[in-house]
Coordinates of C-alpha atoms in Angstrom, one line a residue:
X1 CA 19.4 -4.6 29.1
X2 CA 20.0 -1.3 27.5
X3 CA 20.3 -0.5 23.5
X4 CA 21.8 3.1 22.0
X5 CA 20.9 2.9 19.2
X6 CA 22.2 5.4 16.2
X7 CA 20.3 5.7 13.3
X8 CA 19.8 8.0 10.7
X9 CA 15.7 8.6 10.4
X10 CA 13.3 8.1 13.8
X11 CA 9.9 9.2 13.4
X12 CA 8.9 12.6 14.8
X13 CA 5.7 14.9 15.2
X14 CA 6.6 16.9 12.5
X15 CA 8.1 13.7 10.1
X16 CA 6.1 11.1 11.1
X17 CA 6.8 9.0 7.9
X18 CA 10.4 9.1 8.5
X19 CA 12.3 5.5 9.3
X20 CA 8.7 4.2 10.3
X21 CA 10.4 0.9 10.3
X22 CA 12.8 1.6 12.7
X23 CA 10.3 2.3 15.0
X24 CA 8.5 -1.1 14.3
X25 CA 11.0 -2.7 15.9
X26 CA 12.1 -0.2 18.9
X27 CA 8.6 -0.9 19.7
X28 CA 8.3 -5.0 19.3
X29 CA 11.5 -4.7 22.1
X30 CA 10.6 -2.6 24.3
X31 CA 7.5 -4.8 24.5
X32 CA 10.1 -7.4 25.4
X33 CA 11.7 -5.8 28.2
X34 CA 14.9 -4.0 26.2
X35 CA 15.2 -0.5 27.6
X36 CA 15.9 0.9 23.8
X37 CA 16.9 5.2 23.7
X38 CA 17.1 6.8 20.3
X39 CA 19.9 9.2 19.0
X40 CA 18.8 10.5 15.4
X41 CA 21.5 13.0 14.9
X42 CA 20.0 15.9 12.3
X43 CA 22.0 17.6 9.2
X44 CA 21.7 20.9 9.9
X45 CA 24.1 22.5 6.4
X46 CA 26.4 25.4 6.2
X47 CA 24.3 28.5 7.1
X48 CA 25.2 29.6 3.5
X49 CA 23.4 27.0 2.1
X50 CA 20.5 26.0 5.0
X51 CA 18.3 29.2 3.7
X52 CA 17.5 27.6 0.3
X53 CA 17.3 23.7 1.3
X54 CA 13.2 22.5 2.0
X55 CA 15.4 20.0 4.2
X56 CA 16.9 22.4 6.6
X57 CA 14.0 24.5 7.0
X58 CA 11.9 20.6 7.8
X59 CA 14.6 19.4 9.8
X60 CA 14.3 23.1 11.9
X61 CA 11.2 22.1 13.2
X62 CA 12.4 18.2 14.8
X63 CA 12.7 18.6 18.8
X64 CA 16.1 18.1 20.1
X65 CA 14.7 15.8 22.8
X66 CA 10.8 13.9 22.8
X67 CA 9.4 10.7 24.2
X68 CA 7.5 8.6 21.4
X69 CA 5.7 5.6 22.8
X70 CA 7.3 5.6 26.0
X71 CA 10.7 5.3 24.2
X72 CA 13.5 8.5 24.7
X73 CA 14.8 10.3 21.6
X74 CA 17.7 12.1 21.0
X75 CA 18.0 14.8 17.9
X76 CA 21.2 16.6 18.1
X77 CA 22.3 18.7 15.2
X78 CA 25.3 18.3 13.4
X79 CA 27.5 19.8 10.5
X80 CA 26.3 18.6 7.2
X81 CA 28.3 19.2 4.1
X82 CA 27.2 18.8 0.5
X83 CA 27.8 15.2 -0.7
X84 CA 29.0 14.0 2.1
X85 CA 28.7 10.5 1.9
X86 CA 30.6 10.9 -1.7
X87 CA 34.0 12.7 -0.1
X88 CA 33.6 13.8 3.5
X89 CA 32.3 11.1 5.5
X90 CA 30.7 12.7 8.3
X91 CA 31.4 10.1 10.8
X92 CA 33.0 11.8 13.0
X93 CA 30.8 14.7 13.1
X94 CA 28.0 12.6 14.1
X95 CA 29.8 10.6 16.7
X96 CA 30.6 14.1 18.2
X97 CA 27.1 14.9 18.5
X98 CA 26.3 11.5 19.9
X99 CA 28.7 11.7 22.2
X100 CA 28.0 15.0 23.9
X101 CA 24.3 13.6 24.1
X102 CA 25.4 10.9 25.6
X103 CA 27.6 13.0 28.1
X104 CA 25.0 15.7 28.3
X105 CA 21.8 13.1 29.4
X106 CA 24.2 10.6 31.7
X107 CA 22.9 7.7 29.3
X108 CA 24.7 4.4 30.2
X109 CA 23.8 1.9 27.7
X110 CA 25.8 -1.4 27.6
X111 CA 25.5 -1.8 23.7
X112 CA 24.9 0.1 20.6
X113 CA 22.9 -0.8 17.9
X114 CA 24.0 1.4 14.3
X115 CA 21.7 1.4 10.9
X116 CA 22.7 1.7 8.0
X117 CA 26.9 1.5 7.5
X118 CA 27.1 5.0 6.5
X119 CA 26.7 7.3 8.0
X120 CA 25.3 5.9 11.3
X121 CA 27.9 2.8 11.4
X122 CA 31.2 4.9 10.7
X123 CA 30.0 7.1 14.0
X124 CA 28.8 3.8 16.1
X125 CA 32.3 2.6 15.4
X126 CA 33.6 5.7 16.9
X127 CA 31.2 5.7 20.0
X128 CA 31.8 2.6 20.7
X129 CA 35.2 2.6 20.4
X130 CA 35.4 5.9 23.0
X131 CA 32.7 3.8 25.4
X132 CA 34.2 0.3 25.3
X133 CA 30.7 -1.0 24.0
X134 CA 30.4 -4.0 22.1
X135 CA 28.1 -3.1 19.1
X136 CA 26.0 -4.2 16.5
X137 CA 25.3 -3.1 12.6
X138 CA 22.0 -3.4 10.4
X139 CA 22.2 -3.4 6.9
X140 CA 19.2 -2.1 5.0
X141 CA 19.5 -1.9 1.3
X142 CA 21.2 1.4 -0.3
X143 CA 24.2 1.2 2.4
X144 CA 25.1 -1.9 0.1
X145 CA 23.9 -1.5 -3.1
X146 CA 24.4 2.2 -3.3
X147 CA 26.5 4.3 -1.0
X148 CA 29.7 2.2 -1.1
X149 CA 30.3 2.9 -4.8
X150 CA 30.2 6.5 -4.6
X151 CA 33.5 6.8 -4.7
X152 CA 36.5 4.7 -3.4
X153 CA 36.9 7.1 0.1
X154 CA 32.8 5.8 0.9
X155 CA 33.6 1.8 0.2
X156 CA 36.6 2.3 2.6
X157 CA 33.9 4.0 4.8
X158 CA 31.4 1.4 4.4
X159 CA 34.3 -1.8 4.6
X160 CA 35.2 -0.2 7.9
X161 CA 31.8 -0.1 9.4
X162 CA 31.1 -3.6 8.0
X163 CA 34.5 -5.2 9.5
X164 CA 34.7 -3.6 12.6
X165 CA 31.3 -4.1 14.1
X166 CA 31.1 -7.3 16.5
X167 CA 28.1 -8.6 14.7
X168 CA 26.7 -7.8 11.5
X169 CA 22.8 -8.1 10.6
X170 CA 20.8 -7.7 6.8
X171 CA 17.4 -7.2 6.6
X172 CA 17.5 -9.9 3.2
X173 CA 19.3 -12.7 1.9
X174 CA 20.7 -10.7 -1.3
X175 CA 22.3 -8.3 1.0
X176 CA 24.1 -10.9 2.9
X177 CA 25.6 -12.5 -0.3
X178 CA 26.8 -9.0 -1.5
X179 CA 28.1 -7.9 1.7
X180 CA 29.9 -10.9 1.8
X181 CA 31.5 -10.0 -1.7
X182 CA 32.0 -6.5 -1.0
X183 CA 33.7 -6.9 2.7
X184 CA 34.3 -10.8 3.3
X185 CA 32.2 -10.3 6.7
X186 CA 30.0 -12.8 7.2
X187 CA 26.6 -11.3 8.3
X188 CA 23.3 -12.9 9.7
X189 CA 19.5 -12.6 8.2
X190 CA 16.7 -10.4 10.0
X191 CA 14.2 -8.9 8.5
X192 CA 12.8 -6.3 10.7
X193 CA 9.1 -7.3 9.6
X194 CA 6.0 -5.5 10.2
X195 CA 3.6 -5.8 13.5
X196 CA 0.3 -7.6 11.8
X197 CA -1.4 -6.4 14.6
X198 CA -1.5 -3.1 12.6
X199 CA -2.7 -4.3 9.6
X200 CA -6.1 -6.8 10.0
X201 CA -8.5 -5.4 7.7
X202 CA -10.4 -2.6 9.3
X203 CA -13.9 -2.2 9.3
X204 CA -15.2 0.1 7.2
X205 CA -15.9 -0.9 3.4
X206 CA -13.1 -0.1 0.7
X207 CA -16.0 2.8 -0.4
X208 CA -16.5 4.1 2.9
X209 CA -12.3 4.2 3.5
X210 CA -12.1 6.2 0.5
X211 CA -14.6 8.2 1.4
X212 CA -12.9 9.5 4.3
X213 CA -9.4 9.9 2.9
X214 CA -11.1 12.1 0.2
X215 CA -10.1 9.8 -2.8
X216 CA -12.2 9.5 -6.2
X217 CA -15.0 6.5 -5.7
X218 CA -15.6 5.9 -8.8
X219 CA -11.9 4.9 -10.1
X220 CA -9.4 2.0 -10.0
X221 CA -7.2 3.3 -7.2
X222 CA -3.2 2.3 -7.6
X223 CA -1.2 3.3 -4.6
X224 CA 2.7 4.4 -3.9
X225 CA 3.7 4.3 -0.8
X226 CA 7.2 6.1 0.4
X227 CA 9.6 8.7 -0.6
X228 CA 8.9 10.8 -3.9
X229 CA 12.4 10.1 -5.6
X230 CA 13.3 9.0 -9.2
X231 CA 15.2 5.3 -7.5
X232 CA 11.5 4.5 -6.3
X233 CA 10.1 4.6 -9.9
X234 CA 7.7 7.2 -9.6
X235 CA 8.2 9.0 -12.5
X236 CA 7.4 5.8 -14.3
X237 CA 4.6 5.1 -12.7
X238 CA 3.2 8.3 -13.5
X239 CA 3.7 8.0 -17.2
X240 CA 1.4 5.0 -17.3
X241 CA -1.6 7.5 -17.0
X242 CA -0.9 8.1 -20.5
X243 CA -1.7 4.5 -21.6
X244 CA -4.4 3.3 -19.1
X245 CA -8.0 4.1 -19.0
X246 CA -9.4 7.0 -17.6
X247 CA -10.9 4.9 -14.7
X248 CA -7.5 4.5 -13.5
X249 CA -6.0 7.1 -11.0
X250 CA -2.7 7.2 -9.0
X251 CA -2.5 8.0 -5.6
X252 CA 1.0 9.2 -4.1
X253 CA 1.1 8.6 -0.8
X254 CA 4.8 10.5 0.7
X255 CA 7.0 13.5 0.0
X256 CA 10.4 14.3 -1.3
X257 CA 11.7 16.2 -4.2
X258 CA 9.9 14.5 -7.1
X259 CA 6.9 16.1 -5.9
X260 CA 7.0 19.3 -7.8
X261 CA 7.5 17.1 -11.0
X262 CA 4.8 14.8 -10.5
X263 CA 2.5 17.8 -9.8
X264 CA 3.0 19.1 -13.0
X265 CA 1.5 16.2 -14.7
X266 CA -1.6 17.2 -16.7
X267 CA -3.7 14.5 -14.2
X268 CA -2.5 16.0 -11.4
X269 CA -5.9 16.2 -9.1
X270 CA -8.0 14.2 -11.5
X271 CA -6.3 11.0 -12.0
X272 CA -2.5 11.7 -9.9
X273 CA -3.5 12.9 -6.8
X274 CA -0.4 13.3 -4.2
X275 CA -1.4 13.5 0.2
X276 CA 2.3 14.5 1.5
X277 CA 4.1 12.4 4.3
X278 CA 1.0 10.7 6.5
X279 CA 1.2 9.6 10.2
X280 CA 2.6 5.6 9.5
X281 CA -1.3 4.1 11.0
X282 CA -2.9 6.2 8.0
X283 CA -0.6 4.0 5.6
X284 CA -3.1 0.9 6.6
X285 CA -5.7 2.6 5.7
X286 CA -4.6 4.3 2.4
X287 CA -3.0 0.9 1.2
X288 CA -6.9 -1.1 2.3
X289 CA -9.0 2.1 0.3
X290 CA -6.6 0.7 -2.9
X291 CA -7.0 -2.0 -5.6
X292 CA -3.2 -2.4 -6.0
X293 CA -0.2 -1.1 -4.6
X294 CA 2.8 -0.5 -6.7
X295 CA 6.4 0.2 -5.9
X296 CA 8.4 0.2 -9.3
X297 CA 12.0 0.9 -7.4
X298 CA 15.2 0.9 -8.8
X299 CA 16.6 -0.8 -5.9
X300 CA 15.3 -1.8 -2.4
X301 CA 16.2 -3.5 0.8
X302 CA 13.4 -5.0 2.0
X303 CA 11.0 -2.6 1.7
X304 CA 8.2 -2.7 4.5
X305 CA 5.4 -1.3 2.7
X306 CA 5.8 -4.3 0.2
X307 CA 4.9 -6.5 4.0
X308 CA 2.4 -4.1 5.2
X309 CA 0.4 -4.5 1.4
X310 CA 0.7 -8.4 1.2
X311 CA -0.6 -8.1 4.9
X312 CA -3.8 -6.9 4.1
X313 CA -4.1 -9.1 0.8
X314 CA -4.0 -6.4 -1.4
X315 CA -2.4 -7.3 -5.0
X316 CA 1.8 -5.9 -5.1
X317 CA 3.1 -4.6 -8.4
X318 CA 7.3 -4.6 -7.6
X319 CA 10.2 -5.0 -9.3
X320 CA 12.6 -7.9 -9.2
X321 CA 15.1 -5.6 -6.7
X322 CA 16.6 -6.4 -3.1
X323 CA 14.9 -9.0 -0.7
X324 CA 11.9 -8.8 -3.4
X325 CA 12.5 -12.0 -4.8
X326 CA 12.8 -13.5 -2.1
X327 CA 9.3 -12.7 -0.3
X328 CA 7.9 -13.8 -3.2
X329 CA 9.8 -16.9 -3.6
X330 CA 8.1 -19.4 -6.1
X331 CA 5.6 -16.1 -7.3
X332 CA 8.3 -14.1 -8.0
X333 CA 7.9 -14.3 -11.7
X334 CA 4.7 -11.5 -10.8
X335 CA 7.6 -9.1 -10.6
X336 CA 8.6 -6.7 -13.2
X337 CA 12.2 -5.3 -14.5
X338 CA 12.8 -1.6 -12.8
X339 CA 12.2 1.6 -15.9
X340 CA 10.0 -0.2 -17.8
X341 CA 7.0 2.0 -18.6
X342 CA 5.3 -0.9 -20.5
X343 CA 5.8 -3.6 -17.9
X344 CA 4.4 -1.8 -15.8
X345 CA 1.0 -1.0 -17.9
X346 CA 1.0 -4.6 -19.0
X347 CA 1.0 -5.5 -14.8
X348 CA -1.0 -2.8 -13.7
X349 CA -4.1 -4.2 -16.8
X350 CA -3.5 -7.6 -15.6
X351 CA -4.0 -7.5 -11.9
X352 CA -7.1 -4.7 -12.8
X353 CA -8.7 -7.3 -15.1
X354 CA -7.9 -10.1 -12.3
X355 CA -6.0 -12.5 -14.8
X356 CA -2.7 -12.1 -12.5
X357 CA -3.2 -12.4 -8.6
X358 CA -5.7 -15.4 -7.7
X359 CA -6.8 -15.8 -4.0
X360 CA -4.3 -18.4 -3.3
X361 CA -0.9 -16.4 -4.3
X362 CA -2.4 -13.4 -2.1
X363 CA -2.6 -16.6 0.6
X364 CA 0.5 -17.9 0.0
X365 CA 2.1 -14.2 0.2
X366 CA 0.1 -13.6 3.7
X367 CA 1.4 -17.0 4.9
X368 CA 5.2 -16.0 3.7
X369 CA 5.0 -13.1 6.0
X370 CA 3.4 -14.0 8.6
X371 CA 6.1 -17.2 9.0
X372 CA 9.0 -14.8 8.3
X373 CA 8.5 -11.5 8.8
X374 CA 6.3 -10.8 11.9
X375 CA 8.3 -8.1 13.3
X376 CA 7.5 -9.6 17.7
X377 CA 9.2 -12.8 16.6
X378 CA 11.9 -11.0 14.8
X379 CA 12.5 -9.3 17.7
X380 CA 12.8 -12.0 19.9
X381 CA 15.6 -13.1 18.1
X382 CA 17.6 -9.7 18.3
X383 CA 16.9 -9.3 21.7
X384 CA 18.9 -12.5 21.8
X385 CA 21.9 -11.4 19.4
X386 CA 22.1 -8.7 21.8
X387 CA 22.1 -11.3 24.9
X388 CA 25.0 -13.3 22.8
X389 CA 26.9 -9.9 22.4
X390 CA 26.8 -9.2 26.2
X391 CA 28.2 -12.1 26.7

C-alpha cells in the first residue's frame, strides 16, 4: 500500500521542530508495512519581498529532496503571496508543485493523504482529482477554528476541501462537532497520539537533566513547548514573572516571531530563558528537567506536547481549548480560561505548592493516553481507513 501524503510542515535537518507530529505517525505506519512518501511543498515569496522575511531566508536552507527515517520527502518550492489563505488561496499553486514532483520522481501512490484543509486539502483535491486517487483529509485544529473565517473566499476554500474528500478524519471530538456545523460532513475521530516508547522516564535525575541542558538548578522550572506566537499564550505566560517568586523561571522551548519580544523582558537570561527550535527527542528531555509544563493557547487542536507531558507524569497547566477538555475528561476543571494573567499565577502557585495535581490525576491522565492516544494503535486504525478507501 502506498500513501502521498501532502502536508504543510515535515520535519527537516535544518527545522527539526516543524510538524513533529506528522512524523509521529509516518513513522507508527511505516512500521506497519504502509509505504508512506512526503510532499512538503515550501513558500518561497515574491523576490521583492523574500529579502526581508526570517521565513524565506529559513525555508532557503530545506533540501528539495532528503530521506528521514527511511521515509522519502519531497520539498518543492512554490509561489507564496501575502495573506494567502485570507484572498488567494494557493491551492493551485501547490498542486502544481506537487504535481511536477510527482511527474518528475515517477511516484505512483494509490491514495493521498492531505493535512490540514487549507492549504494542503484544496491542492490534494486537485491532485487527486488529475490522478484519479481516492483521498483522505485530516483536520487539526486552526483549519477549523481559525482559517475558514478569514474571510468568505477561505470558508468556500475550506467547505470545499471538507466536502470533497472521500473520507474525512479530526484529531478531537470538538473538531468533529464543528466541522459538522461548518460543512454538514460527517468526519471520523483520530487522534494522531504520541509513541510512549519515546517518553519513559530517562535515567538521569531531574538535577543531572538540567544540568546538561544548561538550565538554572536551583529554580522552579515551568516549561513552553512549541511555536513562539501570541495564540499560544506566551506573552502571558511571561507576564507572570512579575507576580511569582524569584525561584520561579520560564523556560521557552521553540521559535517564531514572538521571540524578539519575549527577549526583551527584563528576566530574559535570569528567570525567561528561550533555547530556539530543538531536535523533537530533546523535547523529552526538556519537558522531564521541568516541574510543570504550561501551554496557555488561545486555541488548539490536540496539541501533542500536552500527550508527550502527561506521558512522563509531569503536572499540565492548559487552557480549556480544542480536544483539551476532552483528555482531561472528568479533571478538566484543572484547566484555565485562555488571557488570563491571574489564572494562570493562581495555577502555576497551586501545582508549585502541590495542592492541585495529586499522584492519582497524573495516573488517571497517563492511563487516558495511554488507552487513547498511543500513536501504534492509532495507526493501525488509519492504515485500515486507508484499506476501506482502496476498496
Amino acid at each position: 500500500m502506498k500513501a502521498l501524503w501532502i502536508t504543510s510542515v515535515y520535519p527537516s535537518g535544518c527545522q527539526p521542530g516543524s510538524g513533529v507530529f506528522h512524523e509521529t505517525q509516518v513513522q507508527a505506519l511505516h512500521r506497519l508495512g504502509v509505504e508512506v512518501t512526503v510532499i512538503s511543498p515550501v513558500p518561497r515569496s515574491l523576490t521583492f519581498i523574500r529579502n526581508f522575511r526570517k521565513a524565506d531566508k529559513a525555508n532557503k536552507q530545506i533540501p528539495a529532496v532528503y530521506e528521514r527515517n527511511g521515509v522519502k520527502v519531497y520539498r518543492p518550492n512554490y509561489l507564496a503571496l501575502p495573506g494567502q489563505l485570507r484572498w488567494a488561496q494557493p491551492d493551485r499553486r501547490i498542486a502544481a508543485a506537487v504535481l511536477k514532483t510527482i511527474e518528475d520522481y515517477g511516484l505512483a501512490p494509490d491514495l493521498i493523504h492531505a493535512h490540514f484543509a487549507m492549504p494542503s486539502g484544496g491542492a490534494a483535491r486537485i491532485v487527486a482529482s488529475e490522478k484519479g486517487l481516492p483521498w483522505i483529509l485530516t483536520l487539526h485544529g486552526s483549519d477549523v477554528n481559525v482559517y475558514p473565517h478569514y474571510s468568505s473566499s477561505a470558508k468556500k476554500a475550506f467547505l470545499q476541501s471538507v466536502n470533497m474528500a472521500d473520507s474525512v478524519l479530526t484529531v478531537a471530538e470538538n473538531l468533529q462537532r464543528k466541522t459538522k456545523e461548518l460543512a454538514g460532513r460527517e468526519s471520523a475521530v483520530l487522534p494522531i497520539g504520541i509513541d510512549l516508547s519515546q517518553f519513559q522516564q530517562p535515567e538521569q535525575t531531574k538535577q543531572q537533566m538540567r544540568r546538561l541542558l544548561g538550565l538554572p538548578e536551583d529554580k522552579k522550572i515551568i516549561t513552553f513547548v512549541g511555536r513562539l506566537t501570541e495564540a499560544k499564550g506566551v506573552f502571558e505566560l511571561a507576564q507572570t514573572l512579575k507576580f511569582l517568586s524569584n525561584e520561579v523561571a520560564i523556560v521557552f522551548v521553540g521559535d517564531g516571531p514572538a521571540k524578539d519580544k519575549l527577549s526583551r523582558n527584563p528576566e530574559f537570561n535570569s528567570r525567561l530563558f528561550i533555547t530556539g527550535q530543538v531536535a523533537n527527542e530533546s523535547v523529552r528531555d526538556y519537558l522531564f528537567a521541568s516541574d510543570l509544563f504550561a501551554l496557555p493557547s488561545y486555541t488548539e487542536g490536540m496539541p501533542t506536547v500536552v500527550l508527550e507531558a502527561i506521558a512522563l507524569k509531569i503536572p499540565v497547566i492548559c487552557t480549556a481549548v480544542g480536544g483539551v477538555p476532552e483528555l482531561f475528561g472528568e479533571h478538566r476543571d484543572l484547566l484555565i480560561e485562555p488571557k488570563s494573567v491571574s489564572s494562570l499565577v493562581q495555577r502555576i502557585q497551586d501545582v508549585l505548592n502541590r495542592s492541585l495535581y495529586s499522584p492519582k490525576i497524573l495516573l488517571d491522565l497517563y492511563e487516558q493516553v495511554q488507552q487513547n492516544y498511543y500513536s501504534h494503535k492509532n495507526a493501525i486504525q488509519l492504515k485500515e481507513n486507508y484499506r476501506n478507501l482502496l476498496n
